Coordinates of C-alpha atoms in Angstrom, one line a residue:
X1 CA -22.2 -18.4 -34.8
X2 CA -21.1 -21.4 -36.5
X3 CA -19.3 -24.2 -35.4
X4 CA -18.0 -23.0 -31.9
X5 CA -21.5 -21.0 -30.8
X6 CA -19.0 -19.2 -28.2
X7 CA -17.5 -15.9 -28.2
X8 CA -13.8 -14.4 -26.8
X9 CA -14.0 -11.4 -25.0
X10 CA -9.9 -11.2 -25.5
X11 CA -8.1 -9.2 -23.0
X12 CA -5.4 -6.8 -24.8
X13 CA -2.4 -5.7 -22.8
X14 CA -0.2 -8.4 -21.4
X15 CA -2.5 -11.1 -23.3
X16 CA -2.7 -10.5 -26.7
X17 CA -0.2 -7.6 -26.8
X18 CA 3.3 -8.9 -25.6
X19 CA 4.3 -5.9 -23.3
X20 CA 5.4 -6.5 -19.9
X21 CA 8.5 -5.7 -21.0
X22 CA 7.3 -2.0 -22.0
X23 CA 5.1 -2.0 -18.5
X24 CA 8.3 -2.8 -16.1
X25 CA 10.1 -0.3 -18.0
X26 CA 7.9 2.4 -17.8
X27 CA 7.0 1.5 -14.2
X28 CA 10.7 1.9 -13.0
X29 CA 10.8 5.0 -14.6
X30 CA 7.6 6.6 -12.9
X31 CA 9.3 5.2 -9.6
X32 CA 12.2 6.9 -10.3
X33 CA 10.6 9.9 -10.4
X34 CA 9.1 10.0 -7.1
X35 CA 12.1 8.5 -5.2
X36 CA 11.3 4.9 -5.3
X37 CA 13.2 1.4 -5.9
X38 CA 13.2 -0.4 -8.9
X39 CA 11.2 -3.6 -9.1
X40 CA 11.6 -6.6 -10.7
X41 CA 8.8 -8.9 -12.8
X42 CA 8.3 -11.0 -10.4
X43 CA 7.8 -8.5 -7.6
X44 CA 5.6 -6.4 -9.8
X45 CA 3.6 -10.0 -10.6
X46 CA 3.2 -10.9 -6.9
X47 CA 2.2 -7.5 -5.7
X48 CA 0.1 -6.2 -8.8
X49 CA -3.6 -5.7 -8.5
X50 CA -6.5 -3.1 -9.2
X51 CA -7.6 -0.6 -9.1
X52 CA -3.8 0.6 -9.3
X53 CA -3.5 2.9 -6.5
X54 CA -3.2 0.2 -4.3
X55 CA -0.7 -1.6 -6.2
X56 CA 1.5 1.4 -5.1
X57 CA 0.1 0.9 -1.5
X58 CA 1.8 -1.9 -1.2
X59 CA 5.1 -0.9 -2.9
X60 CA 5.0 2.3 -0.5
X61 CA 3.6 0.8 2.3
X62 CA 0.6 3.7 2.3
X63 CA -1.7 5.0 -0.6
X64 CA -0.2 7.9 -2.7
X65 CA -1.4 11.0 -2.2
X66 CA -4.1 12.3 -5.0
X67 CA -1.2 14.5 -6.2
X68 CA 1.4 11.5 -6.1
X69 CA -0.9 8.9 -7.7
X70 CA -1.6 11.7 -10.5
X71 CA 2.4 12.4 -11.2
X72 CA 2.6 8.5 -11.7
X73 CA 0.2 7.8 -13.6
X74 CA 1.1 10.0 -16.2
X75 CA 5.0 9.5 -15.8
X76 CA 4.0 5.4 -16.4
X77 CA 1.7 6.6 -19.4
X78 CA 4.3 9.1 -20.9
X79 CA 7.1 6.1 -20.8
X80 CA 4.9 3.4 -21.6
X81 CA 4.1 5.6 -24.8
X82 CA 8.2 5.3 -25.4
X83 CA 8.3 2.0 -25.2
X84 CA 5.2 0.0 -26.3
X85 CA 5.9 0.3 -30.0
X86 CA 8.9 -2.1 -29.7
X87 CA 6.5 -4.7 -28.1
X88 CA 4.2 -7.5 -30.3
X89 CA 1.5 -9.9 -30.3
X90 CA 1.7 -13.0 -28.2
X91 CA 3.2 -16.1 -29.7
X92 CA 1.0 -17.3 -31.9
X93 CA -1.7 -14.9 -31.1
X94 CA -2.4 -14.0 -35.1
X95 CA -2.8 -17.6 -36.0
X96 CA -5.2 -18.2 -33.1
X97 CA -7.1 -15.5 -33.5
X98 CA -7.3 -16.3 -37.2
X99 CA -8.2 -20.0 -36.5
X100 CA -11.2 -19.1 -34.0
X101 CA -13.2 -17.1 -36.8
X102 CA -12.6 -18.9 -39.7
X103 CA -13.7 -21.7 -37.7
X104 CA -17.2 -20.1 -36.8
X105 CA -16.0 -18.2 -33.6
X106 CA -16.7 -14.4 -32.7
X107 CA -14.2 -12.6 -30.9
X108 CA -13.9 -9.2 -29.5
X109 CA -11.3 -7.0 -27.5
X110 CA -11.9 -5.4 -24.3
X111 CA -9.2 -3.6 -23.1
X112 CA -8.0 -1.1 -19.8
X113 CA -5.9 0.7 -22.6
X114 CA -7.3 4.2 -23.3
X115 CA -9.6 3.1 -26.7
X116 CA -7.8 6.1 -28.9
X117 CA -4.6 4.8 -28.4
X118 CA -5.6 0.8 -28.5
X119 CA -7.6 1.5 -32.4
X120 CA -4.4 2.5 -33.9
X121 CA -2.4 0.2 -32.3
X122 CA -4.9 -2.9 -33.2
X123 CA -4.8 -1.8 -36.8
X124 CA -0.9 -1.9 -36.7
X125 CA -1.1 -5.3 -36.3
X126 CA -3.3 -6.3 -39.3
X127 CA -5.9 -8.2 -36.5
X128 CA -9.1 -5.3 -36.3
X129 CA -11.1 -7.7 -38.9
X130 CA -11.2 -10.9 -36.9
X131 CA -13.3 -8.9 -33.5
X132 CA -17.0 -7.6 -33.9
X133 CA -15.9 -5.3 -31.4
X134 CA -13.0 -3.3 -30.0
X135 CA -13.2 -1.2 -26.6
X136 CA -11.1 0.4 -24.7
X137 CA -11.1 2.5 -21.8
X138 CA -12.6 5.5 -21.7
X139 CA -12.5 8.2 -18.9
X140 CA -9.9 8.2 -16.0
X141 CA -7.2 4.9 -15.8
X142 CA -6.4 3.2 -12.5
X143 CA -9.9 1.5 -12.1
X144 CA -11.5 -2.1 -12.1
X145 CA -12.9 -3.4 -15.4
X146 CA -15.9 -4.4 -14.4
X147 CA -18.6 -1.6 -15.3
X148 CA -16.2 -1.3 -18.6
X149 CA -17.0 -5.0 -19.3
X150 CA -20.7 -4.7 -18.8
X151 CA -20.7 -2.0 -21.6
X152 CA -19.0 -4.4 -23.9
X153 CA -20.7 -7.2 -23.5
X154 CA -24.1 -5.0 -23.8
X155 CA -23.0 -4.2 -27.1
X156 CA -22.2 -7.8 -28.1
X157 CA -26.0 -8.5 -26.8
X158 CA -27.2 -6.2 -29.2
X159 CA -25.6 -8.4 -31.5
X160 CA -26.9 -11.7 -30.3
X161 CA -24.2 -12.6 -28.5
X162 CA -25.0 -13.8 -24.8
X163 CA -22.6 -13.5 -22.1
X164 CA -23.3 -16.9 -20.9
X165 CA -22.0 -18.7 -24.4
X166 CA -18.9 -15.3 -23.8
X167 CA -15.1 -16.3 -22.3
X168 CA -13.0 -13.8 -21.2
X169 CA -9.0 -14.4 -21.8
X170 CA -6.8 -12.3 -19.9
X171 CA -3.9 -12.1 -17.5
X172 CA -5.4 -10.2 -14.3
X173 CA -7.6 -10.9 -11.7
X174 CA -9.7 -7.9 -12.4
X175 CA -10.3 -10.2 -15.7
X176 CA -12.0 -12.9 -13.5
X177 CA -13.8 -10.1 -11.5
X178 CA -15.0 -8.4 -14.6
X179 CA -16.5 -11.8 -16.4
X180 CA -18.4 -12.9 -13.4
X181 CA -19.8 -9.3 -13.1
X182 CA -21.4 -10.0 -16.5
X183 CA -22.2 -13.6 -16.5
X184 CA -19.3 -14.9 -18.4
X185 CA -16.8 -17.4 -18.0
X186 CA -13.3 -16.6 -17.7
X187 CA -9.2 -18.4 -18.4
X188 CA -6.6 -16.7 -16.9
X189 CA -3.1 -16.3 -18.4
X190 CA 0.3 -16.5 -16.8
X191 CA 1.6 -14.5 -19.5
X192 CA 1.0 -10.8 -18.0
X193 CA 0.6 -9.3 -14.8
X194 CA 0.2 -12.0 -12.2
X195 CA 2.3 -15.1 -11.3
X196 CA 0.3 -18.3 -11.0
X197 CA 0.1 -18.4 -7.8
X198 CA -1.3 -14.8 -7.8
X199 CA -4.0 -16.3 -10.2
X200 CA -5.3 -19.8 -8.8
X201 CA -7.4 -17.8 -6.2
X202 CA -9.8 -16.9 -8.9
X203 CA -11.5 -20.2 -9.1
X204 CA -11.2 -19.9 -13.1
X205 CA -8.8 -22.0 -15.1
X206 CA -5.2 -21.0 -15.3
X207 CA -3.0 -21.1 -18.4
X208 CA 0.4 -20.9 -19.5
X209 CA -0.3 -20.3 -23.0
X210 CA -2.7 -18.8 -25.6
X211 CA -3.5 -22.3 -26.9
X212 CA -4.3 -23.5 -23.6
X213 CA -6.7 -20.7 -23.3
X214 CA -8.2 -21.3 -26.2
X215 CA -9.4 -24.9 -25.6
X216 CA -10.2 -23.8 -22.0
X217 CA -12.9 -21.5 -24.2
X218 CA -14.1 -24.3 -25.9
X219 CA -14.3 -26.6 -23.5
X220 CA -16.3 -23.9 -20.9
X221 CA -18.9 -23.7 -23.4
X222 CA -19.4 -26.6 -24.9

């Protein structure tokens, strides 16, 4: 694995993919649509958690209803669709994730995005030949990433890639739940869905940016 003898498991939405824009967008709008108030960033990052249901719990005081949390999900995935496609990579994500393989790294992306929308929207971007692997979600949305994670990283096993030499960089606390299910070591970013403060609870290191991440990766496994 060259110089580095570590692997990225990069998180995709609100990490490497620049979107919270698109997600408070398309959040209003599936409030809207049962009656509920706007929110703002910094309410969404201080409230936000998984699996999502209860993120509405505390917005609504009570869980949705199966039939409620149903109509928002898909109102948040049909305007999330709308929007996404004005959104882009991270600052500096490209050159970072350019400098980590041609520097004997392996990355990977391991995503809560449904995997036949993320393919496309990876290759957009010109970035699907620096990963050994890109996974998405498959089956229902909503959930933890956990069990998702422990499919990925099986697969990066098969490759000879151990979890304990693997980082995962995200923006979520389900990203430090999900790494210490599999063994990994995990950076979390304040670039996403949580505030700091929302994030220091994870007993992982805390970023502001992609660089910091990055050397938090290298120095976790040296």
């Amino acid at each position: 694995m060259g110089k580095h003898a570590a692997h990225i498991v990069w998180d995709w939405n609100g990490t490497l993919f620049h979107d919270v824009d698109a997600v408070i967008t398309a959040t209003n709008a599936a409030f809207a649509e049962i009656g509920l108030e706007p929110i703002t960033l910094e309410r969404y990052r201080a409230l936000y958690c998984v699996p999502i249901p209860r993120f509405y719990e505390r917005l609504m005081g009570r869980l949705p209803t199966a039939a409620e949390w149903e109509h928002m999900d898909g109102a948040f995935q049909r305007h999330y669709h709308d929007h996404h496609l004005r959104c882009g990579l991270a600052e500096g994500a490209e050159k970072l994730l350019e400098h980590w393989q041609e520097t004997g790294g392996t990355q990977s992306i391991m995503s809560m995005y449904g995997h036949e929308n993320l393919m496309p929207l990876v290759r957009t971007f010109g970035i699907e030949r620096r990963f050994v692997r890109v996974d998405g979600r498959t089956g229902p949305s909503g959930g933890s990433k956990a069990e998702h994670m422990a499919r990925h990283v099986a697969g990066l096993a098969a490759e000879g890639i151990p979890a304990v030499r693997t980082v995962v960089i995200g923006d979520a606390l389900d990203d430090a739940v999900a790494a210490a299910h599999v063994g990994a070591h995990a950076v979390l970013y304040t670039g996403g869905s949580h505030d700091r403060a929302g994030l220091t609870g994870a007993g992982v290191p805390v970023v502001d940016t992609l660089v910091e991440a990055v050397a938090e990766a290298e120095r976790l496994t040296r």
